[in-house]
Coordinates of C-alpha atoms and ligand atoms in Angstrom, one line a residue:
M10 CA -24.1 45.9 55.4
T11 CA -24.9 44.8 58.9
G12 CA -21.6 43.6 60.3
Q13 CA -21.8 41.0 62.9
T14 CA -25.2 41.5 64.5
Q15 CA -28.0 39.1 63.8
V16 CA -31.4 40.8 63.2
S17 CA -34.6 39.1 62.4
A18 CA -35.8 40.3 59.0
T19 CA -39.0 42.0 57.8
P20 CA -39.9 42.8 54.3
D21 CA -39.4 46.5 55.1
S22 CA -35.7 46.8 55.7
P23 CA -33.1 45.7 53.1
L24 CA -31.4 42.5 53.9
D25 CA -27.8 41.5 53.2
V26 CA -28.9 38.4 51.4
I27 CA -32.3 37.2 50.4
I28 CA -32.4 33.4 49.7
V29 CA -35.0 31.8 47.6
G30 CA -35.6 28.2 48.6
A31 CA -35.3 26.2 51.8
G32 CA -34.0 22.8 50.5
V33 CA -30.6 21.5 51.5
G34 CA -28.9 24.4 49.8
G35 CA -31.1 27.2 51.2
L36 CA -30.9 25.7 54.7
Y37 CA -27.1 25.6 54.8
S38 CA -26.9 29.0 53.3
I39 CA -29.0 30.5 56.0
Y40 CA -26.9 28.9 58.6
K41 CA -23.5 29.8 57.1
L42 CA -24.3 33.4 56.2
R43 CA -26.0 34.1 59.4
E44 CA -23.0 32.7 61.4
L45 CA -20.8 35.2 59.5
G46 CA -23.1 38.1 60.7
F47 CA -25.1 38.6 57.5
K48 CA -28.7 39.6 57.8
V49 CA -30.4 36.8 55.8
H50 CA -33.9 35.6 55.1
A51 CA -35.3 32.8 53.0
L52 CA -38.5 32.6 51.1
E53 CA -40.0 29.2 50.4
Q54 CA -43.1 28.3 48.5
A55 CA -43.7 25.1 50.4
S56 CA -45.1 24.9 53.9
G57 CA -42.0 23.3 55.3
V58 CA -38.3 22.8 54.7
G59 CA -36.7 20.1 52.6
G60 CA -37.2 21.1 49.0
T61 CA -36.9 17.9 46.9
W62 CA -37.5 15.8 50.1
F63 CA -40.6 17.8 51.0
Y64 CA -42.3 17.3 47.7
N65 CA -41.2 13.9 46.4
R66 CA -43.2 11.7 48.8
Y67 CA -44.0 9.0 46.3
P68 CA -43.8 5.4 47.4
G69 CA -40.2 4.1 47.2
C70 CA -38.6 7.5 47.0
R71 CA -35.1 7.5 48.5
C72 CA -31.6 8.8 47.7
D73 CA -29.2 6.9 45.4
V74 CA -26.1 8.2 47.2
E75 CA -25.4 6.3 50.4
S76 CA -26.9 7.9 53.4
Y77 CA -23.7 8.9 55.2
Q78 CA -22.4 10.5 52.1
Y79 CA -25.7 12.2 51.3
S80 CA -25.6 14.3 54.4
Y81 CA -24.1 17.6 55.6
S82 CA -20.5 17.9 56.6
F83 CA -20.5 21.4 58.1
S84 CA -21.2 20.5 61.7
E85 CA -19.3 17.9 63.7
E86 CA -22.1 17.7 66.3
L87 CA -24.7 17.1 63.6
Q88 CA -22.7 14.4 62.1
R89 CA -22.1 12.6 65.4
E90 CA -25.7 12.8 66.7
W91 CA -27.5 11.7 63.5
T92 CA -27.8 8.0 62.7
W93 CA -29.1 6.8 59.4
T94 CA -31.1 3.6 59.5
E95 CA -30.8 2.4 55.9
R96 CA -28.0 2.2 53.4
F97 CA -30.0 4.5 51.1
A98 CA -32.2 6.7 53.2
P99 CA -35.9 6.8 52.4
Q100 CA -37.6 10.2 51.7
P101 CA -39.3 10.4 55.2
E102 CA -36.0 10.0 56.9
I103 CA -34.2 12.6 54.8
L104 CA -37.1 15.0 55.4
A105 CA -36.9 14.2 59.1
Y106 CA -33.1 15.0 59.0
L107 CA -33.6 18.3 57.2
N108 CA -36.3 19.2 59.8
H109 CA -33.9 18.3 62.5
V110 CA -31.2 20.6 60.9
A111 CA -33.7 23.4 60.7
D112 CA -34.6 23.0 64.4
R113 CA -31.2 22.3 65.7
F114 CA -29.7 25.5 64.1
N115 CA -32.9 27.5 64.7
L116 CA -33.2 28.2 61.0
R117 CA -37.0 28.6 60.8
K118 CA -37.0 32.0 62.3
D119 CA -35.3 33.2 59.1
I120 CA -37.6 31.5 56.7
T121 CA -41.0 32.7 55.4
F122 CA -43.0 29.6 54.2
N123 CA -45.9 29.4 51.8
T124 CA -44.3 32.3 49.8
T125 CA -43.7 31.9 46.1
V126 CA -41.3 34.3 44.5
L127 CA -42.6 35.6 41.2
S128 CA -39.8 38.0 40.3
A129 CA -36.5 39.4 41.3
V130 CA -35.6 42.9 39.9
W131 CA -32.2 44.6 40.1
N132 CA -32.1 48.3 40.9
E133 CA -28.9 49.7 39.6
D134 CA -29.1 53.1 41.4
Q135 CA -29.6 51.5 44.8
R136 CA -27.7 48.4 44.0
L137 CA -30.4 46.3 45.5
W138 CA -32.5 43.3 44.5
T139 CA -36.3 43.5 45.0
V140 CA -37.9 40.2 45.3
N141 CA -41.7 40.2 44.6
C142 CA -43.9 37.4 46.0
A143 CA -47.2 36.0 45.0
D144 CA -48.8 37.2 48.2
G145 CA -47.8 40.8 47.3
T146 CA -44.9 41.1 49.8
K147 CA -41.6 42.6 48.5
W148 CA -38.2 42.0 50.0
T149 CA -35.1 44.0 49.2
A150 CA -31.5 42.8 49.6
H151 CA -28.0 43.6 48.5
Y152 CA -27.5 40.0 47.3
C153 CA -29.9 37.5 46.0
L154 CA -29.2 33.7 46.3
M155 CA -31.3 31.4 44.2
A156 CA -31.3 28.1 46.1
T157 CA -34.2 27.1 44.0
G158 CA -33.0 23.6 43.1
P159 CA -32.2 21.7 39.9
L160 CA -35.2 19.5 40.1
S161 CA -37.9 21.6 41.7
V162 CA -40.3 22.3 38.8
P163 CA -42.1 19.1 37.8
R164 CA -43.1 18.9 34.1
T165 CA -46.9 19.2 34.1
S166 CA -49.6 18.6 31.5
V167 CA -47.3 16.3 29.6
L168 CA -49.9 14.1 28.0
P169 CA -52.3 15.3 25.3
K170 CA -55.8 16.2 26.7
Q171 CA -54.6 15.1 30.2
E172 CA -57.4 17.3 31.7
Q173 CA -60.0 14.9 30.3
F174 CA -59.2 12.2 32.8
K175 CA -61.9 11.8 35.4
G176 CA -59.9 9.7 37.9
E177 CA -57.1 10.7 40.4
V178 CA -54.0 12.3 39.0
Y179 CA -50.7 12.5 40.9
Y180 CA -47.2 13.7 40.0
T181 CA -44.3 11.9 41.8
G182 CA -42.7 15.3 42.2
T183 CA -45.6 16.7 44.2
W184 CA -47.0 13.6 45.8
P185 CA -49.7 14.3 48.5
E186 CA -48.5 14.5 52.1
G187 CA -50.9 11.8 53.4
G188 CA -50.0 9.3 50.7
V189 CA -52.3 7.7 48.1
D190 CA -54.3 4.6 48.8
V191 CA -54.1 2.5 45.6
K192 CA -55.4 -0.8 47.2
G193 CA -58.0 -2.3 44.9
K194 CA -57.4 0.3 42.2
R195 CA -56.1 0.2 38.7
V196 CA -53.1 2.4 38.4
A197 CA -51.1 3.7 35.5
V198 CA -47.5 5.0 35.8
V199 CA -46.2 7.1 33.0
G200 CA -42.4 7.4 32.9
T201 CA -39.6 4.9 33.7
S202 CA -36.8 7.1 34.8
A203 CA -35.5 7.5 38.4
S204 CA -38.9 8.1 40.1
G205 CA -40.8 5.6 37.9
T206 CA -38.3 2.8 38.6
Q207 CA -38.5 3.5 42.3
C208 CA -42.3 3.6 42.6
V209 CA -43.3 0.8 40.1
P210 CA -42.4 -2.2 42.4
I211 CA -44.1 -0.7 45.4
L212 CA -47.3 0.3 43.5
A213 CA -47.3 -3.1 41.7
A214 CA -47.5 -4.8 45.1
E215 CA -50.3 -2.5 46.4
A216 CA -52.5 -1.9 43.4
D217 CA -55.1 -4.2 41.9
H218 CA -53.5 -3.7 38.5
L219 CA -50.6 -1.6 37.2
T220 CA -50.0 -0.4 33.6
V221 CA -46.6 1.1 33.0
F222 CA -46.2 3.5 30.0
Q223 CA -42.6 3.6 28.8
R224 CA -41.2 5.9 26.2
T225 CA -37.4 5.5 26.6
P226 CA -36.1 2.3 28.3
N227 CA -33.5 3.3 30.9
F228 CA -30.7 1.4 32.4
S229 CA -31.5 0.5 36.0
V230 CA -29.3 -1.4 38.5
P231 CA -30.4 -3.0 41.7
S232 CA -30.1 -0.7 44.7
R233 CA -29.7 -3.5 47.2
N234 CA -30.9 -1.2 49.9
A235 CA -30.7 -2.7 53.4
P236 CA -30.8 -1.7 57.1
M237 CA -27.7 0.3 57.9
D238 CA -24.7 -2.0 58.5
P239 CA -23.5 -1.2 62.1
K240 CA -19.9 -1.4 60.9
V241 CA -20.6 1.3 58.3
D242 CA -22.3 3.5 60.9
A243 CA -19.3 3.0 63.3
D244 CA -16.8 3.7 60.6
W245 CA -18.3 7.0 59.6
K246 CA -18.8 8.1 63.1
A247 CA -15.2 7.3 64.0
N248 CA -13.6 8.7 60.8
Y249 CA -15.8 11.5 59.6
T250 CA -12.9 13.9 59.1
D251 CA -10.9 11.5 56.9
L252 CA -13.9 10.2 55.0
R253 CA -15.2 13.7 54.2
K254 CA -11.8 14.7 52.9
K255 CA -11.8 11.6 50.7
Q256 CA -15.3 12.3 49.6
W257 CA -14.5 15.9 48.6
N258 CA -11.5 14.7 46.6
T259 CA -13.6 12.5 44.3
R260 CA -15.0 13.4 40.9
S261 CA -18.6 13.0 42.1
A262 CA -18.4 13.8 45.8
I263 CA -19.2 10.1 46.4
I264 CA -16.7 7.5 47.7
F265 CA -17.0 4.4 45.6
Q266 CA -14.8 1.3 45.6
D267 CA -12.3 2.5 43.1
P268 CA -11.9 0.6 39.8
V269 CA -8.4 -0.7 39.2
Q270 CA -8.3 -1.5 35.5
P271 CA -9.9 -0.6 32.2
A272 CA -12.6 -3.0 30.9
L273 CA -10.9 -3.1 27.6
E274 CA -7.7 -4.6 29.1
T275 CA -9.6 -7.3 31.1
S276 CA -10.2 -10.9 30.1
D277 CA -13.8 -12.0 29.5
E278 CA -13.9 -14.1 32.6
E279 CA -12.5 -11.4 34.8
L280 CA -14.9 -8.8 33.3
E281 CA -17.9 -11.0 34.1
R282 CA -16.7 -11.6 37.6
I283 CA -16.2 -7.9 38.4
F284 CA -19.5 -6.9 36.8
E285 CA -21.3 -9.6 38.8
E286 CA -19.6 -8.4 42.0
R287 CA -20.7 -4.8 41.4
W288 CA -24.2 -6.0 40.4
A289 CA -24.5 -7.9 43.6
S290 CA -23.3 -5.1 45.8
G291 CA -25.8 -2.7 44.2
G292 CA -26.1 1.0 43.6
L293 CA -24.3 3.5 41.4
G294 CA -21.0 1.8 42.1
F295 CA -21.8 -0.5 39.2
M296 CA -20.4 2.1 36.8
R297 CA -17.2 2.3 38.8
A298 CA -16.4 -1.3 38.0
F299 CA -13.7 -0.3 35.5
T300 CA -11.8 2.9 34.8
D301 CA -13.0 3.4 31.2
L302 CA -16.8 2.8 31.3
F303 CA -17.6 6.5 31.0
T304 CA -14.8 7.4 28.6
D305 CA -14.6 4.7 26.0
Q306 CA -17.7 3.7 24.1
R307 CA -16.5 0.1 23.6
A308 CA -16.0 -0.3 27.3
N309 CA -19.4 1.3 28.0
D310 CA -21.0 -1.2 25.6
L311 CA -19.6 -4.0 27.7
A312 CA -21.4 -2.6 30.8
A313 CA -24.6 -2.0 28.8
D314 CA -24.5 -5.5 27.4
F315 CA -24.1 -6.9 30.9
V316 CA -27.2 -5.0 32.2
R317 CA -29.2 -5.9 29.1
R318 CA -28.4 -9.6 29.8
K319 CA -29.5 -9.1 33.4
I320 CA -32.8 -7.6 32.3
A321 CA -33.4 -10.5 29.8
E322 CA -32.6 -13.0 32.6
T323 CA -34.9 -11.3 35.1
V324 CA -38.0 -10.7 33.0
K325 CA -39.5 -14.1 32.3
D326 CA -41.6 -13.1 29.2
P327 CA -39.0 -12.6 26.4
E328 CA -41.2 -10.2 24.4
L329 CA -41.7 -8.0 27.5
A330 CA -38.0 -8.2 28.3
K331 CA -37.2 -7.0 24.8
K332 CA -39.3 -3.9 25.2
L333 CA -37.5 -3.1 28.5
L334 CA -34.0 -3.3 27.0
P335 CA -32.3 0.1 26.7
W336 CA -30.7 0.9 23.4
G337 CA -29.5 4.1 21.7
H338 CA -27.7 5.8 24.5
P339 CA -24.6 4.9 26.5
I340 CA -25.3 3.4 30.0
G341 CA -24.9 6.3 32.4
A342 CA -25.4 9.1 29.8
R343 CA -29.0 9.4 31.0
R344 CA -29.4 9.2 34.8
L345 CA -28.6 5.6 35.9
C346 CA -31.5 4.5 37.9
T347 CA -31.2 2.3 41.0
D348 CA -34.3 0.3 41.8
P349 CA -35.7 -2.0 44.4
G350 CA -37.0 -4.6 41.9
F351 CA -38.2 -2.7 38.8
Y352 CA -37.6 -5.5 36.3
D353 CA -38.9 -8.2 38.7
A354 CA -42.2 -6.3 38.9
F355 CA -43.0 -7.2 35.3
N356 CA -43.1 -10.9 36.3
R357 CA -46.2 -10.2 38.3
D358 CA -49.6 -11.0 36.7
N359 CA -51.0 -7.6 37.6
V360 CA -48.4 -5.6 35.7
D361 CA -48.4 -4.6 32.0
L362 CA -46.0 -2.6 30.0
V363 CA -47.0 -0.3 27.1
D364 CA -44.2 0.8 24.8
V365 CA -45.3 4.3 23.8
K366 CA -42.4 4.7 21.4
A367 CA -43.8 1.9 19.3
D368 CA -47.5 2.9 19.9
P369 CA -47.5 6.6 21.0
I370 CA -50.1 8.1 23.3
V371 CA -52.6 10.1 21.3
E372 CA -54.8 11.2 24.1
V373 CA -56.0 10.9 27.7
Y374 CA -59.8 10.4 27.8
D375 CA -62.1 10.3 30.8
K376 CA -61.3 6.7 31.7
G377 CA -57.7 6.3 30.7
I378 CA -55.2 6.5 27.8
R379 CA -55.7 5.9 24.1
T380 CA -52.7 5.1 21.8
E381 CA -52.1 5.5 18.1
S382 CA -53.0 1.9 17.3
G383 CA -56.5 2.5 18.8
A384 CA -55.8 0.5 22.0
T385 CA -57.3 1.9 25.1
Y386 CA -56.1 1.4 28.7
E387 CA -58.5 2.1 31.6
F388 CA -57.4 2.9 35.1
D389 CA -58.5 4.8 38.2
V390 CA -55.3 6.5 39.2
L391 CA -52.8 8.2 36.9
V392 CA -49.3 8.6 38.3
L393 CA -47.0 10.9 36.3
A394 CA -43.4 10.1 36.9
T395 CA -42.5 12.4 34.1
G396 CA -39.6 14.3 35.6
F397 CA -38.7 18.0 35.9
Q398 CA -37.8 21.1 34.0
A399 CA -34.4 20.1 35.0
M400 CA -31.5 22.5 36.0
M401 CA -33.0 25.7 34.6
G402 CA -36.7 25.3 35.3
A403 CA -36.9 27.2 38.6
L404 CA -34.7 30.0 37.4
T405 CA -36.4 30.6 34.1
K406 CA -39.9 30.3 35.6
M407 CA -39.4 33.4 37.7
D408 CA -39.0 36.8 36.1
I409 CA -35.4 37.5 37.0
V410 CA -34.7 41.0 35.7
G411 CA -31.1 42.3 35.6
T412 CA -29.3 45.4 34.3
G413 CA -31.2 47.4 31.6
G414 CA -34.3 45.3 32.2
R415 CA -32.9 42.1 30.7
L416 CA -34.7 38.9 31.6
L417 CA -32.7 35.8 32.5
R418 CA -35.1 33.6 30.6
D419 CA -34.3 35.5 27.4
Q420 CA -30.6 35.7 28.1
W421 CA -30.6 31.9 28.4
A422 CA -33.0 31.2 25.5
N423 CA -30.2 29.5 23.5
G424 CA -28.7 27.8 26.6
P425 CA -27.1 29.0 29.8
E426 CA -23.8 30.8 30.1
A427 CA -22.7 31.6 33.7
H428 CA -19.3 32.1 35.2
L429 CA -18.4 28.9 37.3
G430 CA -22.0 27.9 37.1
L431 CA -23.1 30.3 39.8
A432 CA -23.0 33.9 38.5
I433 CA -24.4 35.6 35.4
T434 CA -23.3 38.7 33.6
G435 CA -26.1 41.3 33.7
F436 CA -27.3 40.0 37.0
P437 CA -25.0 41.7 39.6
N438 CA -25.0 40.4 43.1
L439 CA -27.1 37.4 42.2
F440 CA -25.9 33.9 42.6
Y441 CA -27.5 30.4 42.2
Q442 CA -26.7 27.0 43.5
V443 CA -26.4 23.5 41.9
G444 CA -28.0 24.8 38.8
P445 CA -26.9 24.9 35.1
L446 CA -23.1 24.5 34.5
S447 CA -22.4 23.5 38.1
T448 CA -21.4 20.0 39.0
G449 CA -25.2 19.6 39.5
S450 CA -26.5 16.2 39.3
L451 CA -23.2 14.6 38.5
A452 CA -22.1 15.1 42.1
S453 CA -23.8 14.4 45.4
M454 CA -25.7 17.6 45.7
I455 CA -25.5 18.2 49.4
Q456 CA -21.8 18.5 48.9
G457 CA -22.4 20.6 45.7
N458 CA -24.5 23.0 47.7
E459 CA -22.0 23.2 50.6
V460 CA -19.0 24.0 48.3
Q461 CA -20.9 26.8 46.5
T462 CA -22.3 28.3 49.7
D463 CA -18.8 28.3 51.3
W464 CA -17.3 30.0 48.2
L465 CA -20.1 32.6 48.2
A466 CA -19.7 33.2 51.9
D467 CA -16.0 33.9 51.5
L468 CA -16.8 36.3 48.6
L469 CA -19.3 38.2 50.6
V470 CA -16.9 38.5 53.6
H471 CA -14.3 39.8 51.2
A472 CA -16.8 42.3 49.8
R473 CA -17.7 43.4 53.3
K474 CA -14.1 44.0 54.3
Q475 CA -13.2 45.8 51.1
H476 CA -16.5 47.9 51.0
I477 CA -17.4 46.3 47.7
D478 CA -21.1 46.4 47.0
R479 CA -21.5 45.3 43.4
I480 CA -20.2 42.0 42.0
E481 CA -20.8 40.9 38.4
S482 CA -19.3 38.4 36.1
T483 CA -18.2 39.2 32.6
P484 CA -19.8 38.0 29.3
E485 CA -16.4 36.6 28.3
K486 CA -16.0 34.5 31.4
D487 CA -19.6 33.3 31.3
H488 CA -19.0 32.2 27.7
A489 CA -15.6 30.7 28.5
W490 CA -17.2 28.6 31.4
M491 CA -19.9 27.3 29.1
E492 CA -17.1 26.3 26.6
E493 CA -15.2 24.7 29.5
C494 CA -18.3 22.6 30.3
E495 CA -18.6 21.5 26.7
R496 CA -14.8 20.7 26.6
A497 CA -15.1 18.7 29.8
A498 CA -18.1 16.8 28.6
S499 CA -16.4 15.9 25.3
A500 CA -14.1 13.5 27.1
F501 CA -17.1 11.3 28.1
V502 CA -19.5 8.9 26.4
H503 CA -22.3 11.2 27.5
Y504 CA -21.2 13.6 24.7
T505 CA -22.3 11.1 22.0
A506 CA -25.9 10.7 23.4
K507 CA -28.4 11.9 20.7
E508 CA -31.5 12.6 22.8
S509 CA -31.7 15.5 25.2
S510 CA -31.7 14.5 28.9
Y511 CA -31.6 16.2 32.3
I512 CA -27.9 17.1 31.7
M513 CA -28.2 18.1 28.0
I514 CA -30.5 20.3 26.0
G515 CA -31.0 21.0 22.4
A516 CA -29.7 19.0 19.5
D517 CA -26.8 19.0 17.0
G518 CA -25.3 22.5 16.7
S519 CA -27.4 24.1 19.4
R520 CA -26.8 21.3 21.9
R521 CA -25.6 22.3 25.3
F522 CA -24.3 20.4 28.3
L523 CA -26.0 21.7 31.5
V524 CA -23.5 20.3 33.9
Y525 CA -19.7 20.7 34.5
M526 CA -18.3 17.2 34.0
G527 CA -14.8 18.1 34.9
G528 CA -15.3 16.6 38.4
F529 CA -16.3 17.8 41.8
D530 CA -12.6 17.9 42.8
T531 CA -11.6 19.9 39.8
Y532 CA -14.5 22.2 40.3
Q533 CA -13.3 23.1 43.7
K534 CA -9.9 23.9 42.3
K535 CA -11.5 26.2 39.7
L536 CA -13.3 28.0 42.5
K537 CA -10.1 28.4 44.4
E538 CA -8.1 29.6 41.4
C539 CA -10.7 32.3 40.8
V540 CA -10.2 33.5 44.4
D541 CA -6.4 33.2 44.2
H542 CA -6.5 35.4 41.1
G543 CA -8.4 38.1 42.9
Y544 CA -11.9 36.8 42.0
E545 CA -10.9 36.6 38.3
G546 CA -13.8 37.0 36.0
F547 CA -15.7 39.2 38.3
V548 CA -15.9 43.0 38.3
L549 CA -16.0 44.1 41.9
Q550 CA -17.1 47.7 42.5
H551 CA -16.6 49.6 45.7
E552 CA -19.4 51.5 47.4
R553 CA -20.4 54.7 45.6
E554 CA -18.0 53.8 42.8
T555 CA -19.7 54.2 39.4
E556 CA -17.0 53.3 36.9
K557 CA -16.1 49.7 36.4
A558 CA -13.1 48.5 38.4
Ligands
FAD5 C1 -36.6 11.8 43.7 C2 -35.3 12.5 43.8 C3 -34.2 11.8 44.3 C4 -32.9 12.5 44.4 N1 -31.9 11.7 44.9 C5 -30.7 12.3 45.0 C6 -29.5 11.6 45.5 O1 -29.6 10.5 45.9 N2 -28.4 12.3 45.5 C7 -28.2 13.6 45.1 O2 -27.1 14.1 45.2 N3 -29.3 14.2 44.6 C8 -30.5 13.7 44.6 N4 -31.5 14.4 44.1 C9 -31.4 15.7 43.7 C10 -31.9 16.7 44.8 O3 -32.7 17.7 44.1 C11 -30.7 17.4 45.5 O4 -29.9 16.4 46.1 C12 -31.0 18.4 46.6 O5 -32.1 18.0 47.4 C13 -31.2 19.7 46.0 O6 -31.4 20.6 47.0 P1 -31.6 22.2 46.7 O7 -31.8 22.9 48.0 O8 -30.5 22.7 45.9 O9 -32.9 22.2 45.8 P2 -34.4 21.7 46.2 O10 -34.3 20.6 47.2 O11 -35.1 21.5 45.0 O12 -35.0 23.0 47.0 C14 -35.3 24.2 46.3 C15 -36.4 24.9 47.0 O13 -36.6 26.1 46.3 C16 -38.0 26.3 46.4 N5 -38.4 27.2 45.3 C17 -38.1 27.1 44.0 N6 -38.6 28.1 43.3 C18 -39.2 28.9 44.2 C19 -39.9 30.2 44.1 N7 -40.1 30.8 42.9 N8 -40.4 30.7 45.2 C20 -40.2 30.1 46.4 N9 -39.6 29.0 46.6 C21 -39.0 28.4 45.5 C22 -38.6 24.9 46.2 O14 -39.9 24.9 46.7 C23 -37.7 24.1 47.0 O15 -38.1 23.9 48.3 C24 -32.8 13.8 44.0 C25 -33.9 14.4 43.4 C26 -35.1 13.8 43.3 C27 -36.2 14.6 42.7

């Protein structure tokens, strides 16, 4: 281990930590670990920093956590000098922020771009990870941190015979840097989740004609994005310390206006008034209108009914409105979308909706899409807002090879098990961030990344002091944490959802929750308890020690 000196890395000499990914997690990890004197280097497949915000350049892309909350807390100076211009920052501004962070903290010198990691292989004799890249380079390191993101592998080739289409094809998750000119063109959008609901209103206003293909209607609430309120800006700048403390003590790393009462103990008039108020103020805070919306199905139904009424009121054609109404899953169990006028877009003459649950897509042909009924839809541009191989995709796409040649992909074939959602038995000295069984997408992820990086940094400092060079979780603890995630989820309406989603895979007996729903605040307590109990659940081995501690 290199002690306190900072050395620029090359593939030839072993690093302390190799980091895969230069999104919000990778960037902070480079900064933090380097400050502590670790020799670190990051490998990034993109040509720039930003991860999610580098790739998702589709029209309308923006965060759904308010800008001041969706930002780093690790540097006072950074907090004070950066000013967000909108309530929910648009993708270009978040990307500019992350580039500013990279420049301000001189992080680029420790990143190699345009480098895709194909595999990471553990060498037990040397206690080193070797990371192999698509360009043939190899990097070795004592520790490997997979900051590869929960939503970084878009689902591709999702439609039958997609390759037959002769027009332009774009994924929202890898939107071209220069944008796409849809003026005068017929556009199809497939998918009506978070990305679809954000881009539909913008594309509808620009394109000649827009056909939206919807499989599962989702709940979406208005975002009510607006220029940054100077009072909000001033409040955050003056009170960062207190507000961050407050933010970190919430269940989702997001400060909302707290609910004061359960919906089930509220009169009909009061219920309506409070829902209206939340609807008018916009954003994810809608689901914080009452204390029981996530925990009692009857209360959740009241919120769902309210939103369905709003959809029916907004969309003028009753038949069309009916198709857009979400049924069959609790509101909030799938990602709640926030939109800049998704439902309104269907009142435009140039927008059509195709319900592909009722009339499934059978194939893509050279000019468009054909459905089971024989209907054909022609267009020039196909936009696939079809989501990601969420949570596990980046980790299982690579060949991550642990002790005895085991493959992570195989080990997780029936669902992930990982101690505290960051370490996996059989993969010593390897850690991952905001992936499966972490607070993941149920908490603001900049904060999720910060918490995990800080915890890992403390662990590596401890290891350095104690001359520990091998850290591995145990199968019992990995399994126990998976059960803890299931137990935590069972308290929520999400648990009753039938269809798999980005937080849940499998069905019936083999169903697994992919996130820890116990809360961001409780998750931090669990991390602390682990440390307080001497890194409970980890086997820490000293240098040259061969027996298990
Ligand atoms: C459209 C959209 C909107 C979102 N809005 C919000 C929001 O409002 N609030 C919120 O909390 N979260 C939001 N998210 C989630 C978002 O992913 C996280 O907030 C955060 O950006 C994740 O950062 P990360 O560094 O962990 O991962 P990423 O940003 O995904 O970065 C991972 C990096 O790893 C790289 N990588 C992966 N595999 C390899 C490999 N094999 N070799 C080399 N490089 C690799 C990728 O190229 C990527 O740059 C949103 C996601 C999307 C897609």
